[in-house]
PDB file of C-alpha atoms in Angstrom:
ATOM      1  CA  MET A 238     -54.324 -39.504 -20.183  1.00 52.00           C
ATOM      2  CA  VAL A 239     -57.857 -40.262 -21.343  1.00 46.00           C
ATOM      3  CA  ILE A 240     -60.720 -38.584 -19.490  1.00 44.00           C
ATOM      4  CA  PRO A 241     -64.070 -40.215 -20.327  1.00 41.00           C
ATOM      5  CA  ARG A 242     -67.254 -38.280 -20.823  1.00 42.00           C
ATOM      6  CA  PRO A 243     -68.964 -37.643 -17.475  1.00 43.00           C
ATOM      7  CA  GLY A 244     -71.751 -40.148 -16.918  1.00 42.00           C
ATOM      8  CA  ARG A 245     -70.887 -42.296 -19.914  1.00 38.00           C
ATOM      9  CA  PRO A 246     -69.097 -45.669 -19.608  1.00 33.00           C
ATOM     10  CA  ARG A 247     -65.797 -46.022 -21.395  1.00 37.00           C
ATOM     11  CA  VAL A 248     -65.775 -48.121 -24.542  1.00 33.00           C
ATOM     12  CA  SER A 249     -64.255 -51.515 -23.906  1.00 32.00           C
ATOM     13  CA  GLY A 250     -61.451 -52.884 -26.033  1.00 33.00           C
ATOM     14  CA  THR A 251     -58.620 -51.086 -27.773  1.00 34.00           C
ATOM     15  CA  SER A 252     -59.486 -47.522 -28.682  1.00 41.00           C
ATOM     16  CA  TRP A 253     -57.986 -45.632 -31.607  1.00 38.00           C
ATOM     17  CA  LEU A 254     -57.203 -42.813 -29.156  1.00 42.00           C
ATOM     18  CA  LEU A 255     -54.450 -44.881 -27.565  1.00 38.00           C
ATOM     19  CA  LEU A 256     -52.711 -44.984 -30.918  1.00 39.00           C
ATOM     20  CA  LEU A 257     -51.902 -41.289 -30.678  1.00 44.00           C
ATOM     21  CA  VAL A 258     -49.639 -41.681 -27.657  1.00 41.00           C
ATOM     22  CA  PRO A 259     -46.949 -43.806 -29.365  1.00 39.00           C
ATOM     23  CA  ILE A 260     -47.302 -41.824 -32.571  1.00 38.00           C
ATOM     24  CA  LEU A 261     -46.596 -38.559 -30.763  1.00 44.00           C
ATOM     25  CA  SER A 262     -43.660 -40.126 -28.942  1.00 42.00           C
ATOM     26  CA  LEU A 263     -42.166 -41.365 -32.193  1.00 37.00           C
ATOM     27  CA  ALA A 264     -42.704 -38.052 -33.910  1.00 41.00           C
ATOM     28  CA  SER A 265     -40.992 -36.045 -31.181  1.00 43.00           C
ATOM     29  CA  ALA A 266     -38.298 -38.407 -29.946  1.00 40.00           C
ATOM     30  CA  GLY A 267     -37.475 -40.452 -33.036  1.00 39.00           C
ATOM     31  CA  CYS A 268     -38.181 -44.102 -33.695  1.00 39.00           C
ATOM     32  CA  PHE A 269     -35.947 -46.591 -31.934  1.00 38.00           C
ATOM     33  CA  MET A 270     -38.247 -49.575 -32.394  1.00 41.00           C
ATOM     34  CA  THR A 271     -37.169 -52.479 -34.544  1.00 44.00           C
ATOM     35  CA  ARG A 272     -40.650 -54.000 -34.846  1.00 54.00           C
ATOM     36  CA  LYS A 273     -43.514 -52.381 -36.691  1.00 55.00           C
ATOM     37  CA  PHE A 274     -47.166 -53.069 -36.048  1.00 54.00           C
ATOM     38  CA  ASP A 275     -50.078 -53.057 -38.470  1.00 63.00           C
ATOM     39  CA  VAL A 276     -51.987 -50.239 -36.813  1.00 55.00           C
ATOM     40  CA  GLU A 277     -54.767 -50.367 -39.378  1.00 61.00           C
ATOM     41  CA  GLN A 278     -55.538 -53.966 -38.495  1.00 63.00           C
ATOM     42  CA  ILE A 279     -55.234 -53.330 -34.754  1.00 56.00           C
ATOM     43  CA  HIS A 280     -57.728 -50.458 -34.845  1.00 60.00           C
ATOM     44  CA  GLN A 281     -59.940 -51.715 -37.654  1.00 62.00           C
ATOM     45  CA  GLU A 282     -62.884 -52.483 -35.383  1.00 65.00           C
ATOM     46  CA  SER A 283     -62.918 -49.142 -33.561  1.00 65.00           C
ATOM     47  CA  ALA A 284     -62.407 -47.254 -36.832  1.00 65.00           C
ATOM     48  CA  THR A 285     -65.611 -48.698 -38.286  1.00 68.00           C
ATOM     49  CA  ARG A 286     -67.715 -47.944 -35.212  1.00 69.00           C
ATOM     50  CA  GLN A 287     -70.541 -45.613 -36.224  1.00 68.00           C
ATOM     51  CA  SER A 288     -71.435 -44.037 -32.868  1.00 77.00           C
ATOM     52  CA  ARG A 289     -68.384 -41.834 -32.481  1.00 89.00           C
ATOM     53  CA  ASP A 290     -68.050 -38.200 -31.554  1.00 95.00           C
ATOM     54  CA  PRO A 291     -66.146 -35.941 -33.967  1.00 96.00           C
ATOM     55  CA  VAL A 292     -62.617 -35.026 -32.941  1.00 97.00           C
ATOM     56  CA  ILE A 293     -60.975 -31.648 -32.403  1.00 98.00           C
ATOM     57  CA  PHE A 294     -57.168 -31.710 -32.276  1.00 97.00           C
ATOM     58  CA  ILE A 295     -55.466 -28.934 -30.265  1.00 98.00           C
ATOM     59  CA  HIS A 296     -51.753 -28.258 -30.738  1.00 97.00           C
ATOM     60  CA  GLY A 297     -49.244 -27.140 -28.127  1.00 96.00           C
ATOM     61  CA  PHE A 298     -46.689 -24.339 -27.730  1.00 95.00           C
ATOM     62  CA  ILE A 299     -45.290 -23.095 -31.094  1.00 93.00           C
ATOM     63  CA  GLY A 300     -47.646 -25.562 -32.813  1.00 94.00           C
ATOM     64  CA  SER A 301     -49.422 -23.153 -35.163  1.00 96.00           C
ATOM     65  CA  LYS A 302     -48.080 -20.940 -37.912  1.00 95.00           C
ATOM     66  CA  LEU A 303     -48.375 -17.165 -37.492  1.00 95.00           C
ATOM     67  CA  LYS A 304     -48.591 -14.501 -40.187  1.00 94.00           C
ATOM     68  CA  ASN A 305     -49.127 -10.764 -40.400  1.00 93.00           C
ATOM     69  CA  ARG A 306     -52.826 -10.152 -41.009  1.00 94.00           C
ATOM     70  CA  HIS A 307     -52.087  -7.211 -43.313  1.00 93.00           C
ATOM     71  CA  THR A 308     -49.039  -8.298 -45.331  1.00 92.00           C
ATOM     72  CA  HIS A 309     -49.725 -12.060 -45.043  1.00 91.00           C
ATOM     73  CA  GLU A 310     -45.999 -12.521 -44.422  1.00 90.00           C
ATOM     74  CA  SER A 311     -45.190 -15.682 -42.464  1.00 89.00           C
ATOM     75  CA  VAL A 312     -43.459 -14.848 -39.192  1.00 89.00           C
ATOM     76  CA  TRP A 313     -43.609 -18.337 -37.675  1.00 90.00           C
ATOM     77  CA  GLY A 314     -44.384 -21.094 -40.152  1.00 83.00           C
ATOM     78  CA  ARG A 315     -41.235 -21.884 -42.068  1.00 73.00           C
ATOM     79  CA  PHE A 316     -38.103 -23.645 -40.872  1.00 63.00           C
ATOM     80  CA  MET A 317     -36.079 -20.500 -41.534  1.00 63.00           C
ATOM     81  CA  ASN A 318     -38.257 -18.594 -39.051  1.00 63.00           C
ATOM     82  CA  ALA A 319     -36.769 -20.688 -36.254  1.00 60.00           C
ATOM     83  CA  ILE A 320     -33.108 -20.399 -37.241  1.00 59.00           C
ATOM     84  CA  LYS A 321     -32.837 -16.958 -38.805  1.00 64.00           C
ATOM     85  CA  ARG A 322     -33.413 -13.779 -36.874  1.00 61.00           C
ATOM     86  CA  GLY A 323     -36.054 -11.496 -38.312  1.00 58.00           C
ATOM     87  CA  LYS A 324     -37.180  -8.122 -37.110  1.00 59.00           C
ATOM     88  CA  THR A 325     -36.831  -7.747 -33.360  1.00 50.00           C
ATOM     89  CA  ASP A 326     -40.559  -7.157 -32.950  1.00 57.00           C
ATOM     90  CA  ASP A 327     -41.748 -10.030 -35.168  1.00 85.00           C
ATOM     91  CA  LEU A 328     -42.959 -12.273 -32.346  1.00 91.00           C
ATOM     92  CA  ASP A 329     -43.014  -9.766 -29.494  1.00 89.00           C
ATOM     93  CA  LEU A 330     -46.340  -8.844 -27.989  1.00 93.00           C
ATOM     94  CA  PRO A 331     -46.773  -5.256 -26.762  1.00 91.00           C
ATOM     95  CA  ILE A 332     -46.443  -4.880 -22.981  1.00 87.00           C
ATOM     96  CA  ASP A 333     -47.447  -1.254 -22.509  1.00 85.00           C
ATOM     97  CA  ARG A 334     -51.059  -1.820 -21.462  1.00 82.00           C
ATOM     98  CA  MET A 335     -52.652  -3.306 -18.352  1.00 78.00           C
ATOM     99  CA  PRO A 336     -53.959  -5.903 -18.066  1.00 76.00           C
ATOM    100  CA  ILE A 337     -51.448  -7.513 -20.390  1.00 74.00           C
ATOM    101  CA  THR A 338     -54.194  -9.515 -22.108  1.00 77.00           C
ATOM    102  CA  GLU A 339     -55.188  -6.245 -23.807  1.00 84.00           C
ATOM    103  CA  ASN A 340     -51.859  -6.070 -25.632  1.00 89.00           C
ATOM    104  CA  ARG A 341     -52.233  -7.174 -29.248  1.00 92.00           C
ATOM    105  CA  ASP A 342     -50.282  -7.078 -32.476  1.00 93.00           C
ATOM    106  CA  ASP A 343     -50.998  -7.910 -36.122  1.00 93.00           C
ATOM    107  CA  LEU A 344     -50.081 -11.617 -36.030  1.00 95.00           C
ATOM    108  CA  VAL A 345     -52.763 -14.283 -36.469  1.00 96.00           C
ATOM    109  CA  PRO A 346     -52.584 -18.105 -36.616  1.00 96.00           C
ATOM    110  CA  TYR A 347     -53.370 -19.600 -40.006  1.00 95.00           C
ATOM    111  CA  ALA A 348     -52.383 -23.297 -39.985  1.00 94.00           C
ATOM    112  CA  ILE A 349     -50.978 -26.074 -37.830  1.00 94.00           C
ATOM    113  CA  TYR A 350     -47.321 -27.143 -37.985  1.00 90.00           C
ATOM    114  CA  GLU A 351     -47.709 -30.543 -39.651  1.00 90.00           C
ATOM    115  CA  SER A 352     -43.997 -31.135 -40.225  1.00 85.00           C
ATOM    116  CA  VAL A 353     -40.654 -29.681 -39.174  1.00 75.00           C
ATOM    117  CA  ALA A 354     -37.690 -29.794 -41.570  1.00 69.00           C
ATOM    118  CA  GLY A 355     -39.468 -32.449 -43.609  1.00 75.00           C
ATOM    119  CA  VAL A 356     -40.211 -34.678 -40.598  1.00 80.00           C
ATOM    120  CA  LYS A 357     -43.878 -35.185 -39.811  1.00 85.00           C
ATOM    121  CA  PHE A 358     -44.900 -34.148 -36.315  1.00 84.00           C
ATOM    122  CA  TYR A 359     -48.532 -33.156 -35.972  1.00 93.00           C
ATOM    123  CA  GLY A 360     -48.968 -34.424 -39.511  1.00 92.00           C
ATOM    124  CA  ALA A 361     -48.414 -37.968 -38.225  1.00 89.00           C
ATOM    125  CA  ILE A 362     -51.265 -37.576 -35.755  1.00 90.00           C
ATOM    126  CA  LEU A 363     -53.613 -36.138 -38.364  1.00 92.00           C
ATOM    127  CA  ASP A 364     -52.706 -38.955 -40.749  1.00 91.00           C
ATOM    128  CA  ALA A 365     -53.520 -41.499 -38.038  1.00 88.00           C
ATOM    129  CA  LEU A 366     -56.880 -39.893 -37.375  1.00 90.00           C
ATOM    130  CA  SER A 367     -57.706 -39.942 -41.080  1.00 91.00           C
ATOM    131  CA  ARG A 368     -56.085 -43.137 -42.367  1.00 88.00           C
ATOM    132  CA  VAL A 369     -56.371 -45.372 -39.308  1.00 86.00           C
ATOM    133  CA  GLY A 370     -59.176 -43.760 -37.336  1.00 88.00           C
ATOM    134  CA  GLY A 371     -61.381 -43.291 -40.370  1.00 89.00           C
ATOM    135  CA  TYR A 372     -62.143 -39.634 -39.624  1.00 93.00           C
ATOM    136  CA  HIS A 373     -62.897 -37.099 -42.332  1.00 95.00           C
ATOM    137  CA  MET A 374     -60.856 -33.911 -41.987  1.00 96.00           C
ATOM    138  CA  GLY A 375     -62.835 -30.686 -42.118  1.00 97.00           C
ATOM    139  CA  ASP A 376     -62.224 -26.951 -41.846  1.00 97.00           C
ATOM    140  CA  ILE A 377     -63.055 -25.759 -38.334  1.00 96.00           C
ATOM    141  CA  ASN A 378     -63.998 -22.346 -39.732  1.00 94.00           C
ATOM    142  CA  ASN A 379     -66.225 -23.815 -42.438  1.00 96.00           C
ATOM    143  CA  PRO A 380     -67.545 -27.187 -41.240  1.00 97.00           C
ATOM    144  CA  ARG A 381     -69.582 -29.311 -43.635  1.00 96.00           C
ATOM    145  CA  PRO A 382     -71.853 -32.317 -43.131  1.00 95.00           C
ATOM    146  CA  GLY A 383     -69.737 -35.436 -42.948  1.00 94.00           C
ATOM    147  CA  ASP A 384     -66.717 -33.702 -41.414  1.00 96.00           C
ATOM    148  CA  THR A 385     -65.653 -35.613 -38.311  1.00 96.00           C
ATOM    149  CA  CYS A 386     -62.215 -34.188 -37.470  1.00 97.00           C
ATOM    150  CA  PHE A 387     -61.096 -30.594 -37.018  1.00 98.00           C
ATOM    151  CA  VAL A 388     -57.914 -28.791 -36.027  1.00 98.00           C
ATOM    152  CA  TYR A 389     -58.177 -25.898 -33.602  1.00 98.00           C
ATOM    153  CA  TYR A 390     -55.210 -23.604 -34.066  1.00 96.00           C
ATOM    154  CA  TYR A 391     -54.614 -20.571 -31.894  1.00 97.00           C
ATOM    155  CA  ASP A 392     -51.985 -17.948 -31.092  1.00 97.00           C
ATOM    156  CA  TRP A 393     -49.757 -19.901 -28.669  1.00 97.00           C
ATOM    157  CA  ARG A 394     -48.166 -16.706 -27.360  1.00 96.00           C
ATOM    158  CA  ARG A 395     -51.352 -15.377 -25.827  1.00 96.00           C
ATOM    159  CA  ASP A 396     -53.301 -16.058 -22.644  1.00 95.00           C
ATOM    160  CA  ASN A 397     -54.565 -19.659 -22.518  1.00 96.00           C
ATOM    161  CA  VAL A 398     -57.871 -18.442 -21.076  1.00 96.00           C
ATOM    162  CA  GLU A 399     -58.419 -16.435 -24.245  1.00 96.00           C
ATOM    163  CA  SER A 400     -57.553 -19.501 -26.340  1.00 97.00           C
ATOM    164  CA  ALA A 401     -60.003 -21.642 -24.335  1.00 98.00           C
ATOM    165  CA  ILE A 402     -62.795 -19.116 -24.828  1.00 97.00           C
ATOM    166  CA  ASN A 403     -62.097 -19.065 -28.564  1.00 97.00           C
ATOM    167  CA  LEU A 404     -62.200 -22.876 -28.553  1.00 98.00           C
ATOM    168  CA  GLY A 405     -65.699 -22.594 -27.095  1.00 98.00           C
ATOM    169  CA  ARG A 406     -66.668 -20.198 -29.863  1.00 98.00           C
ATOM    170  CA  ALA A 407     -65.358 -22.636 -32.482  1.00 98.00           C
ATOM    171  CA  ILE A 408     -67.349 -25.502 -30.946  1.00 98.00           C
ATOM    172  CA  ARG A 409     -70.463 -23.367 -30.848  1.00 98.00           C
ATOM    173  CA  GLN A 410     -69.973 -22.408 -34.505  1.00 97.00           C
ATOM    174  CA  ILE A 411     -69.542 -26.038 -35.648  1.00 98.00           C
ATOM    175  CA  LYS A 412     -72.726 -27.090 -33.865  1.00 98.00           C
ATOM    176  CA  ALA A 413     -74.657 -24.161 -35.352  1.00 97.00           C
ATOM    177  CA  ARG A 414     -73.354 -24.692 -38.898  1.00 97.00           C
ATOM    178  CA  LEU A 415     -74.089 -28.434 -38.785  1.00 96.00           C
ATOM    179  CA  ARG A 416     -77.403 -27.863 -36.984  1.00 96.00           C
ATOM    180  CA  ALA A 417     -76.393 -30.365 -34.319  1.00 96.00           C
ATOM    181  CA  PRO A 418     -77.111 -28.762 -30.922  1.00 96.00           C
ATOM    182  CA  ASP A 419     -76.491 -32.014 -29.028  1.00 96.00           C
ATOM    183  CA  MET A 420     -73.156 -32.808 -30.695  1.00 97.00           C
ATOM    184  CA  ARG A 421     -70.202 -33.599 -28.432  1.00 97.00           C
ATOM    185  CA  PHE A 422     -66.537 -33.627 -29.351  1.00 98.00           C
ATOM    186  CA  ASP A 423     -63.558 -35.764 -28.387  1.00 97.00           C
ATOM    187  CA  LEU A 424     -60.742 -33.290 -27.684  1.00 97.00           C
ATOM    188  CA  VAL A 425     -57.225 -34.566 -28.414  1.00 96.00           C
ATOM    189  CA  ALA A 426     -54.701 -32.068 -27.079  1.00 97.00           C
ATOM    190  CA  HIS A 427     -50.918 -31.983 -27.003  1.00 96.00           C
ATOM    191  CA  SER A 428     -48.757 -30.248 -24.388  1.00 96.00           C
ATOM    192  CA  MET A 429     -49.985 -26.701 -23.679  1.00 97.00           C
ATOM    193  CA  GLY A 430     -53.070 -27.417 -25.766  1.00 98.00           C
ATOM    194  CA  GLY A 431     -54.148 -29.714 -22.938  1.00 98.00           C
ATOM    195  CA  LEU A 432     -54.235 -26.730 -20.589  1.00 97.00           C
ATOM    196  CA  VAL A 433     -56.489 -24.919 -23.048  1.00 98.00           C
ATOM    197  CA  ALA A 434     -58.793 -27.947 -23.250  1.00 98.00           C
ATOM    198  CA  GLU A 435     -58.754 -28.473 -19.468  1.00 97.00           C
ATOM    199  CA  TYR A 436     -59.761 -24.872 -18.861  1.00 98.00           C
ATOM    200  CA  TYR A 437     -62.632 -25.164 -21.345  1.00 98.00           C
ATOM    201  CA  LEU A 438     -63.810 -28.372 -19.667  1.00 98.00           C
ATOM    202  CA  LYS A 439     -63.812 -26.738 -16.226  1.00 97.00           C
ATOM    203  CA  TYR A 440     -65.082 -23.249 -16.983  1.00 98.00           C
ATOM    204  CA  GLY A 441     -66.383 -23.185 -20.548  1.00 98.00           C
ATOM    205  CA  MET A 442     -66.241 -19.689 -22.030  1.00 97.00           C
ATOM    206  CA  GLU A 443     -66.141 -17.819 -18.707  1.00 96.00           C
ATOM    207  CA  ASP A 444     -63.052 -15.833 -17.692  1.00 95.00           C
ATOM    208  CA  VAL A 445     -62.436 -16.761 -14.054  1.00 94.00           C
ATOM    209  CA  VAL A 446     -58.908 -15.381 -13.904  1.00 90.00           C
ATOM    210  CA  SER A 447     -59.021 -11.670 -14.678  1.00 86.00           C
ATOM    211  CA  ASP A 448     -60.903 -10.591 -11.562  1.00 85.00           C
ATOM    212  CA  GLY A 449     -58.394 -12.263  -9.213  1.00 83.00           C
ATOM    213  CA  ALA A 450     -61.159 -13.997  -7.245  1.00 90.00           C
ATOM    214  CA  VAL A 451     -61.480 -17.705  -6.444  1.00 91.00           C
ATOM    215  CA  HIS A 452     -64.105 -19.466  -8.560  1.00 94.00           C
ATOM    216  CA  GLU A 453     -65.662 -22.895  -8.174  1.00 96.00           C
ATOM    217  CA  VAL A 454     -65.148 -25.370 -10.985  1.00 97.00           C
ATOM    218  CA  THR A 455     -68.437 -25.536 -12.905  1.00 97.00           C
ATOM    219  CA  TYR A 456     -67.512 -27.970 -15.708  1.00 98.00           C
ATOM    220  CA  ALA A 457     -69.371 -25.639 -18.024  1.00 98.00           C
ATOM    221  CA  GLY A 458     -67.666 -27.151 -21.059  1.00 98.00           C
ATOM    222  CA  ALA A 459     -68.476 -30.770 -20.152  1.00 98.00           C
ATOM    223  CA  PRO A 460     -71.824 -30.923 -22.049  1.00 97.00           C
ATOM    224  CA  ASN A 461     -69.881 -30.365 -25.285  1.00 98.00           C
ATOM    225  CA  ILE A 462     -67.119 -32.904 -24.580  1.00 98.00           C
ATOM    226  CA  GLY A 463     -67.198 -36.656 -25.026  1.00 97.00           C
ATOM    227  CA  ARG A 464     -63.629 -37.519 -24.097  1.00 96.00           C
ATOM    228  CA  LEU A 465     -60.563 -35.459 -23.342  1.00 97.00           C
ATOM    229  CA  VAL A 466     -57.252 -37.014 -24.406  1.00 95.00           C
ATOM    230  CA  LEU A 467     -54.117 -35.268 -23.126  1.00 96.00           C
ATOM    231  CA  LEU A 468     -50.731 -36.002 -24.691  1.00 94.00           C
ATOM    232  CA  GLY A 469     -47.724 -34.754 -22.734  1.00 94.00           C
ATOM    233  CA  THR A 470     -49.662 -31.983 -20.999  1.00 96.00           C
ATOM    234  CA  PRO A 471     -47.831 -30.451 -17.993  1.00 95.00           C
ATOM    235  CA  LEU A 472     -50.854 -30.448 -15.697  1.00 94.00           C
ATOM    236  CA  GLN A 473     -48.706 -29.373 -12.737  1.00 93.00           C
ATOM    237  CA  GLY A 474     -46.555 -27.044 -14.837  1.00 94.00           C
ATOM    238  CA  THR A 475     -42.966 -27.440 -15.933  1.00 94.00           C
ATOM    239  CA  MET A 476     -39.670 -25.795 -15.065  1.00 94.00           C
ATOM    240  CA  GLY A 477     -38.912 -25.994 -18.764  1.00 94.00           C
ATOM    241  CA  ALA A 478     -40.926 -22.787 -19.039  1.00 95.00           C
ATOM    242  CA  PHE A 479     -38.583 -21.131 -16.539  1.00 95.00           C
ATOM    243  CA  ARG A 480     -35.626 -22.176 -18.689  1.00 94.00           C
ATOM    244  CA  ILE A 481     -37.242 -20.711 -21.817  1.00 95.00           C
ATOM    245  CA  LEU A 482     -37.925 -17.437 -20.006  1.00 95.00           C
ATOM    246  CA  ASN A 483     -34.242 -17.253 -19.076  1.00 94.00           C
ATOM    247  CA  THR A 484     -32.520 -18.531 -22.213  1.00 92.00           C
ATOM    248  CA  GLY A 485     -35.103 -18.036 -24.950  1.00 91.00           C
ATOM    249  CA  PHE A 486     -36.250 -20.510 -27.577  1.00 86.00           C
ATOM    250  CA  SER A 487     -34.564 -20.900 -30.962  1.00 76.00           C
ATOM    251  CA  ARG A 488     -32.598 -18.048 -32.519  1.00 75.00           C
ATOM    252  CA  THR A 489     -35.816 -16.140 -33.159  1.00 77.00           C
ATOM    253  CA  MET A 490     -37.120 -16.059 -29.595  1.00 88.00           C
ATOM    254  CA  SER A 491     -34.730 -14.356 -27.213  1.00 89.00           C
ATOM    255  CA  PRO A 492     -35.623 -13.904 -23.515  1.00 92.00           C
ATOM    256  CA  GLU A 493     -36.778 -10.395 -24.423  1.00 91.00           C
ATOM    257  CA  VAL A 494     -39.249 -11.891 -26.896  1.00 91.00           C
ATOM    258  CA  VAL A 495     -40.665 -14.745 -24.781  1.00 93.00           C
ATOM    259  CA  PHE A 496     -40.914 -12.357 -21.815  1.00 93.00           C
ATOM    260  CA  THR A 497     -43.910 -10.764 -23.556  1.00 93.00           C
ATOM    261  CA  MET A 498     -45.889 -14.019 -23.972  1.00 94.00           C
ATOM    262  CA  PRO A 499     -48.460 -14.753 -21.224  1.00 94.00           C
ATOM    263  CA  ALA A 500     -48.733 -18.426 -22.211  1.00 96.00           C
ATOM    264  CA  ILE A 501     -45.120 -19.098 -21.160  1.00 95.00           C
ATOM    265  CA  TYR A 502     -45.850 -18.040 -17.596  1.00 94.00           C
ATOM    266  CA  GLN A 503     -48.919 -20.268 -17.582  1.00 94.00           C
ATOM    267  CA  LEU A 504     -46.633 -23.252 -18.136  1.00 95.00           C
ATOM    268  CA  LEU A 505     -44.742 -22.608 -14.894  1.00 95.00           C
ATOM    269  CA  PRO A 506     -45.308 -25.028 -11.971  1.00 93.00           C
ATOM    270  CA  HIS A 507     -48.440 -24.501  -9.887  1.00 87.00           C
ATOM    271  CA  ASP A 508     -46.496 -24.301  -6.638  1.00 83.00           C
ATOM    272  CA  GLY A 509     -43.994 -21.465  -6.697  1.00 78.00           C
ATOM    273  CA  HIS A 510     -41.781 -23.033  -4.004  1.00 79.00           C
ATOM    274  CA  SER A 511     -39.511 -26.093  -3.708  1.00 81.00           C
ATOM    275  CA  HIS A 512     -38.019 -25.845  -7.197  1.00 88.00           C
ATOM    276  CA  PHE A 513     -34.588 -24.481  -6.300  1.00 88.00           C
ATOM    277  CA  VAL A 514     -31.668 -25.967  -4.373  1.00 88.00           C
ATOM    278  CA  ASP A 515     -28.287 -24.667  -3.241  1.00 88.00           C
ATOM    279  CA  PRO A 516     -24.939 -26.220  -4.349  1.00 90.00           C
ATOM    280  CA  GLN A 517     -25.284 -28.781  -1.545  1.00 90.00           C
ATOM    281  CA  GLY A 518     -28.684 -29.887  -2.816  1.00 89.00           C
ATOM    282  CA  ASP A 519     -30.647 -28.346   0.036  1.00 91.00           C
ATOM    283  CA  PRO A 520     -33.969 -26.696  -0.915  1.00 89.00           C
ATOM    284  CA  LEU A 521     -34.140 -22.922  -1.105  1.00 89.00           C
ATOM    285  CA  ASP A 522     -37.199 -20.943  -0.075  1.00 88.00           C
ATOM    286  CA  VAL A 523     -37.620 -19.055  -3.350  1.00 89.00           C
ATOM    287  CA  ASP A 524     -41.065 -17.920  -4.465  1.00 90.00           C
ATOM    288  CA  LEU A 525     -41.310 -18.299  -8.222  1.00 90.00           C
ATOM    289  CA  TYR A 526     -44.392 -16.075  -8.237  1.00 90.00           C
ATOM    290  CA  ASP A 527     -42.821 -13.067  -6.537  1.00 91.00           C
ATOM    291  CA  ALA A 528     -41.843 -10.582  -9.254  1.00 90.00           C
ATOM    292  CA  SER A 529     -39.274  -8.971  -6.957  1.00 91.00           C
ATOM    293  CA  VAL A 530     -37.462 -12.326  -6.798  1.00 92.00           C
ATOM    294  CA  TRP A 531     -37.041 -12.234 -10.568  1.00 92.00           C
ATOM    295  CA  VAL A 532     -35.607  -8.730 -10.384  1.00 92.00           C
ATOM    296  CA  ARG A 533     -33.332  -9.535  -7.441  1.00 91.00           C
ATOM    297  CA  ASN A 534     -31.949 -12.690  -9.059  1.00 90.00           C
ATOM    298  CA  GLY A 535     -31.536 -11.160 -12.487  1.00 93.00           C
ATOM    299  CA  TRP A 536     -33.789 -13.701 -14.191  1.00 93.00           C
ATOM    300  CA  SER A 537     -35.004 -13.302 -17.772  1.00 92.00           C
ATOM    301  CA  VAL A 538     -34.919  -9.660 -18.944  1.00 90.00           C
ATOM    302  CA  PHE A 539     -33.792  -8.562 -15.479  1.00 91.00           C
ATOM    303  CA  ASN A 540     -30.328 -10.002 -16.112  1.00 88.00           C
ATOM    304  CA  PRO A 541     -27.912  -7.050 -15.772  1.00 85.00           C
ATOM    305  CA  ARG A 542     -26.089  -8.231 -18.890  1.00 79.00           C
ATOM    306  CA  ARG A 543     -29.291  -7.542 -20.806  1.00 67.00           C
ATOM    307  CA  GLY A 544     -29.429  -3.948 -19.639  1.00 60.00           C
ATOM    308  CA  GLY A 545     -31.720  -4.355 -16.612  1.00 52.00           C
ATOM    309  CA  SER A 546     -35.376  -3.403 -16.716  1.00 51.00           C
ATOM    310  CA  SER A 547     -37.752  -0.545 -16.211  1.00 47.00           C
ATOM    311  CA  HIS A 548     -40.634  -0.284 -13.769  1.00 45.00           C
ATOM    312  CA  ALA A 549     -42.965  -1.044 -16.694  1.00 46.00           C
ATOM    313  CA  THR A 550     -41.372  -4.438 -17.414  1.00 55.00           C
ATOM    314  CA  SER A 551     -41.340  -5.303 -13.716  1.00 54.00           C
ATOM    315  CA  ALA A 552     -45.061  -4.559 -13.589  1.00 57.00           C
ATOM    316  CA  SER A 553     -45.563  -6.685 -16.692  1.00 57.00           C
ATOM    317  CA  VAL A 554     -43.951  -9.778 -15.202  1.00 58.00           C
ATOM    318  CA  ARG A 555     -45.942  -9.270 -12.001  1.00 58.00           C
ATOM    319  CA  GLU A 556     -49.150  -9.206 -14.044  1.00 58.00           C
ATOM    320  CA  ALA A 557     -48.073 -12.271 -16.044  1.00 58.00           C
ATOM    321  CA  LEU A 558     -47.328 -14.247 -12.881  1.00 58.00           C
ATOM    322  CA  MET A 559     -50.754 -13.361 -11.498  1.00 54.00           C
ATOM    323  CA  ILE A 560     -52.353 -14.832 -14.637  1.00 51.00           C
ATOM    324  CA  ARG A 561     -50.726 -18.192 -13.957  1.00 49.00           C
ATOM    325  CA  ARG A 562     -51.645 -18.233 -10.294  1.00 49.00           C
TER     326      ARG A 562
END
C-alpha cells in the first residue's frame, strides 16, 4: 500500500518503492520465480531523480536486536536467541505496575535484523534502497549531510504508541541536526512497523490512548511525511497475534513471556467479535476484548495446565486489551 503525501500528486511511472513489495515477499517466503529481472535498469530513471524525500525504514515485530543496556549482552539478536532458552526473564517485561506502559526493564534495541540464519531479510530491502534506489544510508542517531536513508529501530515488545512518539522524536532530531525544518520523509514500514507509522501520521507525538477518551484524527504527523509505504501491515489486526499469545513464539518466547508485551495485543483484530466458530462452523458470540473471557476459556497464561493466574495478571491482560481498543 502506498499512501501519497497529502496535497501532492503522485509521481507518474514506475516508482522504486514498488520494488520493495516483491523483495519483501521473496525474502520472507522464498523465491519460486524462474525469471530474474534487471531491477537496476527498471528503476534507473527514478533512482536518478533529484527531488526525492529521504527514507526512513521501520521494521516489524521481532525486527530489531535487543541487548542489556548494562552488560551489553545480546538477548535477541543472534540465531541462538531464538532456538535456545535463556533466562526466564530475558524478554519478559515487568507487569507489576499500572498502567502497564510504565513497566520497563534493562533491554534496549541496538540494530535491525538484516539477516536470519544467513538469509537476508531486511538486509535485502536496505540493499535495494542503497544499490537500486540510490539512497545513502545514514545513522538515525547521528545524521550527516548527504544521508538520505535511515533505519528506525525500536523495542517491538512495547506499546506502539510509545514507539510512534519516539519515531517523531527521531524525525525531529534529524531535521534539527541537518538544519532542514521543511524536510519530509518517505516512511517504508513492514508489518507492525506500519501500525507505528500509521499512528504517527494520524496523531504525531500525542498520546491519545492512555486517557481512554475518543480523539479526532488530527494528522499531526502529515507535515513531516511525503509518502507512507506499508508492506504486509495488518491494518485490521490479525488472529496470528491471538495464536502467539496462546502458543508463544520460538523456544525463547513462551506464552508467559509474550503475555507481558503490549505490542502483541495491539496486533489483535479491531473488532473483538466474529472470530470464533463452533465445530459446525457457526459463529460464536465471543468478545476478544473481555478479559474475563480469557480467564474463563483458559487462554494464554490462564490455561490451567500453566498453573492458572493471579488477580494481578488478570488485571494486566485487561489493561493490555484496553490499549488495543
